[in-house]
Amino acid sequence: MATLAFLGAAQQVTGSCYLIETGEHRLLLECGIRQGTDRRDDEDEQPFSFDPRTIDSVIISHTHLDHSGMVPLLVKSGYDGPVYTTSATRDLLPIMYRDAASLILSDYERKNRRLLRAGKEPETPPYDMEDVEQALQLIVGINYGIKQQVCPEIQLRFRDAGHVLGSAIVELWIAAEEGNRKLVFSGDLGNDCAPLLSDPEVIAEADILLLESTYGERNHRPLSETLEEFKKVIETAANKGGNILIPSFAVGRTQDLIYWLGQLKREGGLDSHTVYIDSPMAIKVSDVYSRHQSLFNDDDPDFRQFIKQGWDRWLPGLVYTPTPEESMELNTLNDGAIIIAGSGMCTGGRILHHLKHNLWLPNTHVVIVGYQAQGTLGRALVDGISQVKIYGEEISVKAKIHTLGGFSAHAGQDQLIRWASNFQPKRPHLFLIHGEPEAMDVLQQRLIQDYQWDAYIPSLGEVITL
Ligand SMILES: [Zn+2]
Ligand SMILES: [Zn+2]
């Protein structure tokens, strides 16, 4: 009997994790970290609800840590089998894993200094750089469209999900006693308006479909409106002076921004400002993007020509500031800088220094281009907070905060439904995953009302027979 257990991202967004058992073999589909309120109280003592040594293979849909981030800990806990992912994700994961580990390790260092000063025992981090390097050794990159035998009963194929570089929809053919089943896992589906990547690939056949529902309750604002708003902010800053700060995720959003800013430069709308990419991680990621430019869409052949010679050929005057010294130098600029830096929700990283130096200035513009979770500084700024504390210093928020909603890397409600309705003529059993309960309910209702398609919302830990 083949079964599927929903171990994560069931009625929540993060911690993507599903366990498929065939009787003979155990395959882990995704191994993501839980973030924010999705975290369990016993998370640190009990990271896995299964024994990692009993898993035969792991499949990862894309580089985001809520889909991939637990692999180093899985390896530390005894897993030593293959970790299948796409070729581009294989090239991105070293950047993501090493960055995440160094953040964790420096957090523990700080914490342990405090503990030692208080005469207490220091604590051991959950995993270290050695575990990361060992995990990276296990990663097997497969190109889109190639069938791979994962174990004797299971075949795997990745299709382009268009969400971030290397992101995949996962197709699995599972031979079970009851007969053969095809399972399709949507992964995170991209937004059709994404400038660089292709639309999610159309798939027509499945017996079981796991569909992400991040934006199951609504559509995004039209991209054209977002771009107009973005242009207006830059125009205002050009006329009245002041810097523009953009907190941004290193994977995907930063590259999209360089694309839009390059287009604006070409139209003559960006002569007043210099664009700085102040994120060593985003610089490395951009490099991987250009190495895999064969995966870009064909919408803008000009862009593809330019990008062959580098991102700064597309956006002339683009400045990278990888070193801390170069980054600190930006603090002396009062005007004429567009600074793109992480972290995307202002929870850490270099953007904090820039916010500290610029938020109190009424001429500063902060442009929010991504999702801001409850409890983050980014969210507080969006909600109109007037005073913030950064690195122990009280900062008055006089800057203008702009929230641009149209840059999402996720499919909106209509796009999700359109993609799912490609499964024809036979409708698969549909399971909604990777969403807040409210978003899932709305999507479920719409599927029933408009398509007479009954979708099931599994709960965390639920097991179904395939
Ligand atoms: Zn994602
Ligand atoms: Zn996700």
PDB file of C-alpha atoms in Angstrom, residues 89 126 166-168 182 292 321 435 438:
ATOM      1  CA  THR A  89      18.732  24.725  -7.722  1.00  0.00           C
ATOM      2  CA  PRO A 126      21.736  22.389  15.565  1.00  0.00           C
ATOM      3  CA  GLY A 166      15.389  26.376 -10.944  1.00  0.00           C
ATOM      4  CA  SER A 167      11.983  26.060  -9.279  1.00  0.00           C
ATOM      5  CA  ALA A 168      10.124  22.898 -10.195  1.00  0.00           C
ATOM      6  CA  LYS A 182       0.761   9.662 -10.978  1.00  0.00           C
ATOM      7  CA  HIS A 292      21.396  29.566 -16.363  1.00  0.00           C
ATOM      8  CA  THR A 321      29.165  46.714  -2.995  1.00  0.00           C
ATOM      9  CA  GLY A 435      -1.408  28.332   2.377  1.00  0.00           C
ATOM     10  CA  GLU A 438      -8.366  31.455   5.108  1.00  0.00           C
TER      11      GLU A 438
END
